[in-house]
Coordinates of C-alpha atoms in Angstrom, one line a residue:
Chain A
M29 CA 21.1 -71.2 -42.3
A30 CA 19.0 -69.8 -45.0
D31 CA 15.4 -69.3 -45.8
S32 CA 13.6 -70.6 -48.8
A33 CA 14.7 -67.6 -50.8
A34 CA 18.4 -68.4 -49.8
R35 CA 18.6 -65.3 -47.6
P36 CA 20.8 -65.9 -44.5
I37 CA 18.9 -66.2 -41.2
T38 CA 20.5 -64.1 -38.6
G39 CA 19.8 -63.9 -34.9
A40 CA 18.6 -67.4 -34.5
Q41 CA 19.2 -69.4 -31.3
V42 CA 20.8 -72.8 -32.3
T43 CA 21.3 -75.6 -29.8
I44 CA 23.1 -78.7 -30.9
E45 CA 22.3 -82.1 -29.3
A46 CA 24.5 -85.1 -30.1
D47 CA 23.0 -88.5 -29.2
M48 CA 24.4 -92.0 -29.5
S49 CA 22.2 -94.7 -31.0
H50 CA 22.1 -96.7 -27.7
A51 CA 19.8 -95.9 -24.9
G52 CA 21.3 -94.7 -21.7
M53 CA 24.1 -92.6 -23.3
S54 CA 24.2 -89.0 -22.2
P55 CA 23.4 -86.5 -24.9
R56 CA 26.0 -83.8 -25.5
F57 CA 24.7 -80.2 -25.8
A58 CA 26.3 -77.1 -27.2
E59 CA 25.1 -73.6 -28.0
A60 CA 26.1 -72.4 -31.5
K61 CA 27.5 -69.0 -32.0
E62 CA 26.7 -66.9 -35.1
M63 CA 30.1 -66.4 -36.7
D64 CA 28.9 -64.7 -39.9
L65 CA 25.6 -63.9 -41.6
G66 CA 23.6 -67.1 -41.3
R67 CA 26.7 -69.1 -40.4
Y68 CA 26.6 -70.8 -37.0
E69 CA 29.3 -72.8 -35.3
A70 CA 29.5 -75.0 -32.2
H71 CA 31.9 -77.4 -30.7
V72 CA 30.6 -80.8 -29.7
E73 CA 32.8 -83.5 -28.1
F74 CA 31.9 -87.1 -29.1
Q75 CA 32.9 -89.0 -25.9
M76 CA 32.6 -92.4 -27.6
A77 CA 33.4 -93.9 -31.0
G78 CA 30.5 -95.1 -33.1
D79 CA 27.4 -93.7 -34.8
W80 CA 26.1 -90.4 -33.6
V81 CA 22.9 -88.5 -34.3
I82 CA 22.9 -84.7 -34.4
L83 CA 19.7 -82.8 -33.5
L84 CA 19.6 -79.1 -34.2
H85 CA 17.1 -77.2 -32.0
V86 CA 16.6 -73.9 -33.7
T87 CA 14.6 -70.9 -32.4
L88 CA 14.1 -68.4 -35.2
P89 CA 14.1 -64.6 -34.4
D90 CA 10.2 -64.6 -34.7
G91 CA 10.0 -67.3 -32.0
K92 CA 9.2 -70.2 -34.4
K93 CA 10.9 -73.4 -33.5
L94 CA 12.6 -75.9 -35.9
E95 CA 14.3 -79.2 -35.4
R96 CA 16.6 -80.9 -37.9
Q97 CA 18.3 -84.3 -37.6
F98 CA 21.4 -85.7 -39.3
D99 CA 23.7 -88.7 -38.8
V100 CA 27.4 -88.7 -38.1
R101 CA 28.4 -92.3 -38.7
G102 CA 31.6 -94.1 -37.8
V103 CA 33.2 -91.7 -35.4
R104 CA 36.6 -93.2 -34.6
P105 CA 38.5 -93.0 -31.3
N106 CA 41.5 -90.6 -31.1
Chain B
M6 CA 7.6 -116.8 3.1
R7 CA 7.9 -116.1 6.8
V8 CA 9.0 -112.5 6.2
P9 CA 6.2 -110.2 7.4
G10 CA 4.5 -108.5 4.4
L11 CA 6.4 -110.4 1.7
G12 CA 5.4 -113.8 3.1
H13 CA 1.7 -112.7 3.2
L14 CA 1.9 -111.4 -0.4
F15 CA 3.5 -114.6 -1.8
R16 CA 1.1 -116.9 0.1
W17 CA -1.8 -115.0 -1.3
R18 CA -3.3 -116.9 -4.2
Y19 CA -3.5 -113.8 -6.4
A20 CA 0.1 -112.6 -5.7
R21 CA 1.2 -113.5 -9.2
P22 CA -1.4 -111.5 -11.2
V23 CA -0.9 -108.6 -8.9
L24 CA 2.8 -108.6 -9.7
Q25 CA 2.2 -109.3 -13.4
A26 CA -0.3 -106.5 -13.9
P27 CA 2.1 -103.5 -13.6
L28 CA 4.6 -105.2 -15.9
L29 CA 1.8 -105.8 -18.4
V30 CA 0.9 -102.1 -18.3
L31 CA 4.6 -101.2 -18.7
S32 CA 4.9 -103.6 -21.7
L33 CA 1.9 -101.9 -23.4
V34 CA 3.4 -98.5 -22.8
M35 CA 6.7 -99.7 -24.3
I36 CA 5.0 -101.1 -27.3
L37 CA 3.0 -97.9 -27.9
H38 CA 6.1 -95.7 -27.4
G39 CA 8.3 -97.9 -29.5
L40 CA 5.8 -97.8 -32.4
F41 CA 4.7 -94.2 -32.2
G42 CA 7.3 -92.4 -30.0
P43 CA 10.7 -90.9 -30.9
S44 CA 12.8 -92.9 -33.3
L45 CA 15.9 -92.2 -31.3
A46 CA 16.7 -95.1 -28.9
P47 CA 17.9 -92.9 -26.0
K48 CA 14.6 -91.0 -26.1
N49 CA 12.3 -93.9 -26.3
L50 CA 10.8 -95.9 -23.4
A51 CA 10.8 -99.2 -25.4
T52 CA 14.6 -99.2 -25.9
T53 CA 15.5 -97.5 -22.6
L54 CA 13.4 -99.8 -20.5
S55 CA 14.2 -103.0 -22.5
W56 CA 17.9 -102.6 -23.0
L57 CA 18.9 -100.7 -19.8
H58 CA 16.5 -101.1 -16.9
F59 CA 14.9 -104.4 -17.6
R60 CA 18.1 -106.3 -18.3
G61 CA 20.0 -104.6 -15.5
L62 CA 17.3 -105.3 -12.9
L63 CA 16.8 -108.8 -14.2
V64 CA 20.4 -109.9 -13.6
L65 CA 20.6 -108.1 -10.3
V66 CA 17.4 -109.7 -9.0
L67 CA 18.7 -113.1 -10.2
L68 CA 22.0 -112.5 -8.4
C69 CA 20.5 -111.3 -5.1
A70 CA 17.2 -113.2 -4.9
G71 CA 16.0 -115.6 -7.6
N72 CA 13.8 -116.0 -10.7
F73 CA 11.3 -113.4 -9.7
F74 CA 11.0 -112.0 -13.2
C75 CA 9.3 -115.2 -14.4
L76 CA 7.0 -114.9 -11.4
A77 CA 5.9 -111.4 -12.6
C78 CA 6.1 -112.3 -16.3
P79 CA 3.4 -110.2 -18.1
F80 CA 3.2 -112.7 -21.0
M81 CA 1.8 -115.3 -18.7
L82 CA -0.9 -113.0 -17.5
V83 CA -2.2 -112.6 -21.1
R84 CA -1.9 -116.3 -21.5
Q85 CA -4.1 -116.9 -18.5
W86 CA -6.8 -114.6 -19.8
A87 CA -6.6 -116.3 -23.2
R88 CA -6.9 -119.7 -21.7
R89 CA -10.3 -118.8 -20.2
I90 CA -11.6 -118.6 -23.8
F91 CA -9.4 -121.1 -25.6
Q92 CA -8.3 -124.3 -23.8
P93 CA -5.3 -126.0 -25.3
R94 CA -5.8 -129.6 -26.5
F95 CA -2.4 -130.9 -27.4
N96 CA 0.6 -132.1 -25.5
W97 CA 3.9 -130.6 -26.4
P98 CA 5.6 -133.0 -29.1
R99 CA 7.8 -135.6 -27.4
A100 CA 10.7 -134.9 -29.8
L101 CA 10.7 -131.2 -28.6
R102 CA 10.7 -132.0 -24.9
N103 CA 14.2 -130.7 -24.4
K104 CA 16.1 -127.4 -24.6
W105 CA 17.4 -127.7 -28.2
L106 CA 14.6 -125.5 -29.6
S107 CA 15.1 -122.8 -26.9
V108 CA 18.9 -122.9 -27.3
G109 CA 18.4 -122.2 -31.0
L110 CA 15.9 -119.4 -30.2
F111 CA 18.4 -118.0 -27.6
V112 CA 21.1 -117.9 -30.3
L113 CA 18.6 -116.4 -32.8
I114 CA 17.8 -113.6 -30.4
L115 CA 21.5 -112.8 -29.9
F116 CA 22.0 -112.9 -33.6
T117 CA 19.1 -110.6 -34.5
Y118 CA 20.1 -108.3 -31.7
E119 CA 23.4 -107.7 -33.5
L120 CA 22.1 -107.9 -37.1
F121 CA 19.2 -105.5 -36.7
D122 CA 20.8 -103.5 -33.9
L123 CA 17.7 -103.9 -31.8
W124 CA 19.3 -101.7 -29.1
S125 CA 19.1 -98.7 -31.5
S126 CA 15.6 -99.3 -32.8
P127 CA 12.5 -98.6 -30.7
W128 CA 10.4 -99.8 -33.6
W129 CA 12.0 -103.3 -33.7
T130 CA 12.1 -103.5 -29.9
A131 CA 8.4 -102.9 -29.8
W132 CA 7.8 -105.6 -32.4
L133 CA 10.0 -108.0 -30.5
I134 CA 7.7 -107.5 -27.5
V135 CA 4.6 -107.9 -29.6
G136 CA 6.2 -111.0 -31.2
Y137 CA 6.8 -112.4 -27.7
F138 CA 3.1 -111.9 -26.7
L139 CA 1.9 -113.6 -29.9
S140 CA 4.3 -116.5 -29.5
V141 CA 3.1 -117.2 -26.0
L142 CA -0.5 -117.1 -27.2
V143 CA 0.1 -119.4 -30.1
V144 CA 2.3 -122.0 -28.2
D145 CA 0.3 -122.1 -25.0
G146 CA -3.0 -121.7 -27.0
F147 CA -2.4 -125.1 -28.6
F148 CA -0.3 -126.9 -26.1
K149 CA -1.1 -127.8 -22.5
H150 CA 0.8 -126.9 -19.3
A151 CA 3.6 -124.3 -19.5
S152 CA 5.1 -125.5 -22.8
F153 CA 6.2 -122.0 -23.7
C154 CA 8.1 -121.5 -20.4
K155 CA 9.7 -124.9 -20.3
F156 CA 10.6 -125.5 -24.0
V157 CA 10.5 -122.3 -25.9
C158 CA 11.1 -119.0 -24.0
P159 CA 14.7 -117.8 -24.5
I160 CA 14.4 -115.3 -21.6
G161 CA 13.1 -118.1 -19.4
Q162 CA 16.0 -120.3 -20.3
F163 CA 18.4 -117.4 -19.5
N164 CA 16.6 -117.1 -16.1
F165 CA 16.7 -120.8 -15.4
V166 CA 20.4 -121.0 -16.0
A167 CA 21.2 -117.8 -14.1
S168 CA 19.0 -118.7 -11.2
T169 CA 21.1 -121.8 -10.5
L170 CA 23.4 -119.1 -8.9
S171 CA 20.6 -117.4 -7.0
P172 CA 20.5 -117.6 -3.2
F173 CA 16.8 -118.5 -3.0
E174 CA 14.9 -121.6 -4.3
V175 CA 11.3 -122.8 -4.1
K176 CA 11.5 -126.0 -2.2
V177 CA 9.9 -128.1 0.6
R178 CA 10.5 -127.3 4.2
E179 CA 10.3 -130.9 5.6
Q180 CA 10.6 -134.0 3.5
D181 CA 8.7 -136.0 6.1
V182 CA 5.6 -134.0 5.5
C183 CA 5.8 -134.9 1.8
T184 CA 6.4 -138.6 2.6
R185 CA 3.2 -138.7 4.6
C186 CA 1.2 -136.7 1.9
H187 CA -1.1 -138.8 -0.2
T188 CA -2.7 -136.1 -2.4
K189 CA 0.5 -134.7 -4.0
D190 CA -1.4 -131.4 -4.8
C191 CA 1.9 -129.7 -5.5
I192 CA 2.0 -131.5 -8.8
R193 CA -1.6 -132.6 -9.4
G194 CA -3.2 -129.4 -8.3
R195 CA -5.7 -129.0 -5.5
R196 CA -9.1 -130.5 -6.4
E197 CA -12.7 -130.1 -5.4
P198 CA -13.6 -133.2 -3.4
V199 CA -16.8 -134.0 -5.3
S200 CA -16.3 -132.8 -8.8
D201 CA -12.5 -133.4 -8.9
L202 CA -12.1 -130.1 -10.7
V203 CA -8.7 -128.4 -10.2
T204 CA -9.2 -125.3 -8.1
I205 CA -5.5 -124.5 -7.5
R206 CA -3.1 -125.6 -10.2
G207 CA -0.1 -127.8 -9.5
C208 CA 3.3 -127.3 -11.1
E209 CA 2.9 -126.8 -14.9
L210 CA 6.5 -127.5 -15.5
A211 CA 6.4 -131.0 -14.1
L212 CA 8.6 -130.3 -11.1
F213 CA 7.5 -132.6 -8.3
Q214 CA 8.5 -130.7 -5.1
P215 CA 9.8 -133.6 -3.0
S216 CA 12.3 -134.6 -5.6
K217 CA 12.9 -131.2 -7.2
V218 CA 16.5 -130.1 -7.0
G219 CA 17.5 -126.5 -7.6
N220 CA 16.1 -123.7 -9.8
M221 CA 16.3 -125.3 -13.3
D222 CA 12.9 -125.0 -15.0
C223 CA 11.3 -123.3 -12.0
T224 CA 9.4 -120.1 -12.8
F225 CA 8.7 -119.2 -9.2
C226 CA 5.1 -119.2 -10.2
L227 CA 4.2 -120.3 -6.6
D228 CA 1.4 -122.7 -7.9
C229 CA 3.0 -125.4 -5.7
V230 CA 3.1 -123.1 -2.7
H231 CA -0.6 -122.3 -3.0
A232 CA -1.6 -125.9 -3.8
C233 CA 0.2 -127.6 -0.9
P234 CA -2.4 -128.3 1.8
H235 CA 0.3 -128.6 4.4
D236 CA 2.0 -125.2 3.9
N237 CA 5.2 -127.2 3.4
I238 CA 6.6 -125.3 0.4
G239 CA 8.4 -122.0 0.6
I240 CA 11.0 -119.7 -1.0
L241 CA 14.0 -120.8 1.1
S242 CA 17.6 -119.7 1.1
R243 CA 20.4 -122.0 0.0
L244 CA 24.1 -121.8 -1.1
P245 CA 24.2 -120.2 -4.6
A246 CA 25.6 -122.6 -7.3
S247 CA 25.5 -125.6 -5.0
E248 CA 23.1 -127.3 -7.4
L249 CA 25.7 -127.2 -10.1
M250 CA 28.2 -129.3 -8.1
V251 CA 25.9 -132.2 -7.6
D252 CA 24.2 -134.6 -10.0
P253 CA 21.1 -136.1 -8.4
L254 CA 18.0 -137.2 -10.3
R255 CA 16.0 -133.9 -10.6
S256 CA 12.3 -134.0 -11.0
G257 CA 11.2 -132.8 -14.4
V258 CA 14.8 -132.4 -15.5
G259 CA 16.7 -135.7 -15.0
Y260 CA 20.4 -135.9 -14.5
F261 CA 22.4 -132.8 -15.5
S262 CA 25.2 -135.1 -16.6
R263 CA 22.9 -136.8 -19.2
R264 CA 21.3 -133.6 -20.5
K265 CA 23.4 -132.5 -23.5
D266 CA 20.8 -129.9 -24.3
I267 CA 21.0 -128.2 -20.9
A268 CA 24.8 -128.4 -21.1
A269 CA 24.6 -126.7 -24.5
L270 CA 22.3 -124.1 -23.0
A271 CA 24.9 -123.5 -20.3
I272 CA 27.7 -123.1 -22.9
V273 CA 25.6 -120.7 -25.0
F274 CA 24.7 -118.8 -21.9
T275 CA 28.4 -118.5 -21.0
L276 CA 30.0 -117.8 -24.4
G277 CA 27.0 -115.8 -25.5
A278 CA 27.8 -113.4 -22.7
L279 CA 31.3 -112.8 -24.2
L280 CA 29.8 -112.6 -27.7
N281 CA 27.2 -110.1 -26.8
A282 CA 29.8 -107.9 -25.2
F283 CA 32.2 -108.3 -28.1
G284 CA 29.5 -106.8 -30.4
M285 CA 29.9 -103.5 -28.7
V286 CA 33.7 -102.9 -28.6
S287 CA 35.9 -101.4 -31.2
P288 CA 37.8 -104.6 -32.3
V289 CA 34.6 -106.2 -33.6
Y290 CA 34.6 -103.7 -36.5
A291 CA 38.2 -104.6 -37.6
V292 CA 37.3 -108.3 -37.4
E293 CA 34.1 -107.7 -39.4
R294 CA 36.0 -105.8 -42.1
W295 CA 38.7 -108.4 -42.3
L296 CA 36.1 -111.2 -42.5
G297 CA 34.1 -109.3 -45.1
Q298 CA 37.3 -109.0 -47.3
M299 CA 38.2 -112.6 -46.8
L300 CA 34.7 -113.9 -47.7
H301 CA 34.2 -111.2 -50.4
V302 CA 30.9 -110.2 -48.9
S303 CA 29.5 -106.8 -48.0
H304 CA 26.4 -107.9 -46.2
E305 CA 26.6 -108.3 -42.4
A306 CA 24.7 -111.5 -42.0
P307 CA 27.3 -114.0 -43.3
V308 CA 30.1 -112.2 -41.4
L309 CA 28.1 -112.3 -38.2
G310 CA 27.3 -115.9 -38.9
V311 CA 31.0 -116.8 -39.0
I312 CA 31.6 -114.9 -35.8
F313 CA 28.7 -116.6 -34.1
A314 CA 29.9 -120.0 -35.3
F315 CA 33.4 -119.3 -34.0
F316 CA 32.2 -118.2 -30.5
L317 CA 29.4 -120.7 -30.1
I318 CA 30.7 -123.8 -31.9
V319 CA 34.4 -123.7 -32.6
E320 CA 35.5 -122.1 -29.4
P321 CA 33.6 -124.5 -27.0
V322 CA 34.5 -127.6 -29.1
L323 CA 38.2 -126.6 -28.8
L324 CA 38.2 -125.4 -25.2
L325 CA 36.0 -128.1 -23.7
G326 CA 37.4 -130.8 -26.0
V327 CA 41.0 -130.2 -25.0
A328 CA 40.0 -129.9 -21.3
A329 CA 38.0 -133.1 -21.4
Y330 CA 40.9 -134.9 -23.2
L331 CA 43.4 -133.7 -20.6
T332 CA 41.1 -134.7 -17.7
R333 CA 40.8 -138.2 -19.2
A334 CA 44.5 -138.4 -19.8
W335 CA 45.7 -137.1 -16.4
V336 CA 43.1 -138.7 -14.1
G337 CA 43.3 -142.1 -15.6
D338 CA 41.0 -143.7 -13.0
A339 CA 37.9 -145.8 -13.3
N340 CA 35.6 -142.8 -13.2
A341 CA 36.8 -140.1 -15.5
G342 CA 39.6 -142.0 -17.1
T343 CA 37.6 -144.4 -19.1
R344 CA 34.9 -142.0 -20.0
A345 CA 34.2 -140.7 -23.5
L346 CA 35.1 -137.0 -24.1
L347 CA 31.5 -135.8 -24.7
P348 CA 30.0 -136.9 -21.3
L349 CA 33.0 -135.3 -19.6
A350 CA 32.5 -132.0 -21.4
V351 CA 28.8 -132.1 -20.6
R352 CA 29.5 -132.7 -16.9
Y353 CA 32.0 -129.8 -16.6
A354 CA 30.1 -127.4 -18.9
Y355 CA 28.0 -126.4 -15.9
G356 CA 31.1 -125.1 -14.2
L357 CA 31.3 -122.3 -16.7
V358 CA 27.9 -120.9 -15.7
P359 CA 29.2 -118.5 -13.0
L360 CA 31.7 -117.1 -15.4
G361 CA 29.0 -116.4 -17.9
F362 CA 26.8 -114.9 -15.3
G363 CA 29.6 -112.6 -14.2
M364 CA 30.0 -111.4 -17.7
W365 CA 26.2 -110.8 -18.2
L366 CA 26.2 -108.9 -14.8
A367 CA 29.2 -106.8 -15.8
H368 CA 27.8 -106.0 -19.2
Y369 CA 24.1 -105.3 -18.3
C370 CA 25.0 -103.5 -15.1
F371 CA 27.4 -101.2 -17.1
H372 CA 24.5 -100.0 -19.2
F373 CA 22.0 -100.0 -16.3
L374 CA 24.1 -98.1 -13.9
T375 CA 25.7 -95.6 -16.4
G376 CA 22.2 -94.9 -17.7
L377 CA 20.3 -95.3 -14.5
Y378 CA 18.6 -91.9 -14.4
T379 CA 17.9 -91.6 -18.1
L380 CA 14.4 -93.1 -17.4
I381 CA 13.5 -89.8 -15.8
P382 CA 14.0 -87.5 -18.9
V383 CA 12.7 -90.2 -21.3
T384 CA 9.5 -90.4 -19.2
Q385 CA 9.3 -86.6 -18.9
N386 CA 9.6 -86.4 -22.6
A387 CA 7.0 -89.1 -23.3
I388 CA 4.5 -87.3 -21.1
A389 CA 5.4 -83.9 -22.5
S390 CA 4.8 -85.2 -26.0
L391 CA 1.2 -85.9 -25.0
G392 CA 0.7 -82.2 -24.8
R393 CA 1.0 -81.7 -21.0
P394 CA 4.5 -81.7 -19.4
L395 CA 3.1 -82.9 -16.1
L396 CA 6.6 -84.0 -14.9
G397 CA 8.3 -80.9 -16.2
E398 CA 10.6 -80.4 -19.2
P399 CA 13.0 -83.4 -19.8
R400 CA 16.3 -83.1 -17.9
W401 CA 18.5 -84.7 -20.5
T402 CA 21.6 -84.1 -18.4
L403 CA 20.5 -86.8 -16.0
T404 CA 22.4 -90.0 -16.9
G405 CA 23.8 -92.3 -14.2
L406 CA 26.8 -93.4 -12.3
P407 CA 30.3 -92.4 -13.7
A408 CA 31.8 -95.1 -15.9
N409 CA 35.0 -95.3 -13.8
V410 CA 32.9 -96.2 -10.7
V411 CA 30.9 -98.8 -12.7
Q412 CA 34.0 -100.3 -14.0
V413 CA 35.1 -101.3 -10.5
I414 CA 31.7 -103.0 -10.0
E415 CA 32.2 -104.8 -13.3
I416 CA 35.6 -106.1 -12.2
G417 CA 33.9 -107.3 -9.0
F418 CA 31.3 -109.2 -11.0
L419 CA 33.9 -110.8 -13.2
L420 CA 36.0 -111.8 -10.3
L421 CA 33.0 -113.2 -8.5
G422 CA 32.1 -115.2 -11.6
F423 CA 35.7 -116.5 -12.0
A424 CA 35.8 -117.6 -8.3
G425 CA 32.4 -119.2 -8.6
S426 CA 33.4 -121.2 -11.7
L427 CA 36.6 -122.4 -10.0
V428 CA 34.6 -123.5 -6.9
V429 CA 32.0 -125.3 -9.0
T430 CA 34.6 -127.1 -11.3
Y431 CA 36.6 -128.2 -8.2
G432 CA 33.4 -129.5 -6.7
L433 CA 32.6 -131.4 -9.9
A434 CA 36.2 -132.7 -10.0
E435 CA 35.9 -133.9 -6.3
N436 CA 32.7 -135.7 -7.1
D437 CA 33.9 -137.2 -10.4
S438 CA 37.5 -138.1 -9.4
P439 CA 37.7 -138.3 -5.6
D440 CA 41.2 -139.8 -5.8
R441 CA 42.7 -137.2 -8.0
P442 CA 40.5 -134.1 -7.9
L443 CA 43.3 -131.7 -8.6
R444 CA 44.3 -133.4 -11.9
A445 CA 40.7 -133.4 -13.0
F446 CA 40.3 -129.8 -11.9
L447 CA 43.3 -128.2 -13.6
P448 CA 42.3 -128.4 -17.3
W449 CA 38.9 -126.8 -16.4
A450 CA 40.5 -124.2 -14.2
A451 CA 42.6 -123.3 -17.3
V452 CA 39.5 -123.0 -19.4
C453 CA 38.0 -120.7 -16.7
L454 CA 41.2 -118.6 -16.7
V455 CA 41.2 -118.3 -20.5
L456 CA 37.5 -117.1 -20.5
W457 CA 38.1 -114.8 -17.6
C458 CA 41.0 -113.2 -19.3
A459 CA 38.9 -112.8 -22.4
S460 CA 36.2 -111.2 -20.3
M461 CA 38.6 -108.7 -18.7
W462 CA 40.1 -107.9 -22.0
L463 CA 36.7 -107.2 -23.5
M464 CA 35.8 -105.0 -20.6
F465 CA 38.8 -102.7 -21.0
Q466 CA 38.2 -102.3 -24.8
P467 CA 36.8 -98.9 -25.9
M468 CA 33.1 -99.1 -26.5
E469 CA 31.9 -98.3 -30.0
M470 CA 28.3 -98.4 -31.0
R471 CA 27.3 -98.5 -34.6
A472 CA 24.2 -99.3 -36.4
T473 CA 26.2 -100.3 -39.5
L474 CA 29.0 -102.7 -38.6
M475 CA 30.4 -103.2 -42.0
S476 CA 30.9 -99.5 -43.0
G477 CA 33.9 -97.3 -42.3

């Protein structure tokens, strides 16, 4: 994560939520760990094949909250 | 009707609006949340309530009781209000007094469900509900009686077919009382003695109670119950599916064996159940990619069209055609032996209904039970989004029953449907070919077995839900 001046954001709390596109499917949650300056990693298990939507719930060090969403399409079964 | 509490409620003239009002409020909430709430389906009340809870509860109530959803239908409440202002003037066109239009709309709903991924779109789901309200107002605004329910409504047709397997039916208690009755209020409506104005409506779906058989076309509206001056109509228990095994003249319906349109509805109901489930398992994507390459198209609509044509035209023509041919060849008697193939297929098509209902139950109850508690966090979230988390923060970890438990229930429904279809087809074979019922039964038992195996195969396929079928 970086701010508008491309400076890495450290000390943020990042929760990852993975949802399927169908109602009734349980979302998967994971807390991301800061592995390097501004670099966060988390492990999320997709329990079903198909299209997933990832929601990032971010709390910045100053308490400000952010949400970002992106798609992970076409997850295939193992 | 003799159950304390419930009986009083159903006898009460305003029972229907009282049951409809909460569903109307719920519909409005779903529309608003669908249009203005979260765009993610698992977080929206429109998609959660429509595609999980409504469908699941609908099939369970049909299985355990009867067509009580039509009784509490919110669309009809709005229609009633509209009719106070705008009285319809026309009769429904004679050429459309059958199920062909509603069969087409039923297929169209299944098609759009797949094409536009309605299950993943709160916005489209909300517009579907709005569209339903508008359709009711337009159709019943122009045409008299319950034209929308009887000839148009796809949900209603689903309920009519499924309720042939329900354990309860609206019917007369004692035929003798009807024989002595001269006013026939159950169909004509109860009237003021002097002005002859109708004060309590009779059946709007043209079902004359003394000769009504089964649940086909009955919305459980209870108009006949309230209109009968002899308190001779009730919601009575009966043997589920028994009405599929007999072929009497049914009031407002005619003979099942002569109604190709209702037989087509039964076939679409049954094979549509398999098709709807097929759209959510992994193999469908391989089939779509293969078809896309074969047809040199990249758009989903033509590929879906081919799949629908196969499931709803080619498959029934082949299966029912071969079964009818074998029945005719093996029985060889004066009844079935000399009959053309189409009437035979029409006659036995009703035997497939339990199988279809078993598949709808398995499919809808899977989503309903595995996502049973998701309504709680979705509601919490909806209320919290208004600025005040009155129900607390959303508990997204609440989901439902484990999938392995639900799978056992699914197998139970499929077995129940299979057994039901075997019983009904044997009953039809006994009535049709009393000398050689087994020979008449075997081809249809084979059809039931093929469809049951297909259902079981589908159920054990890994689920895969995508909004873009053709990609990847």
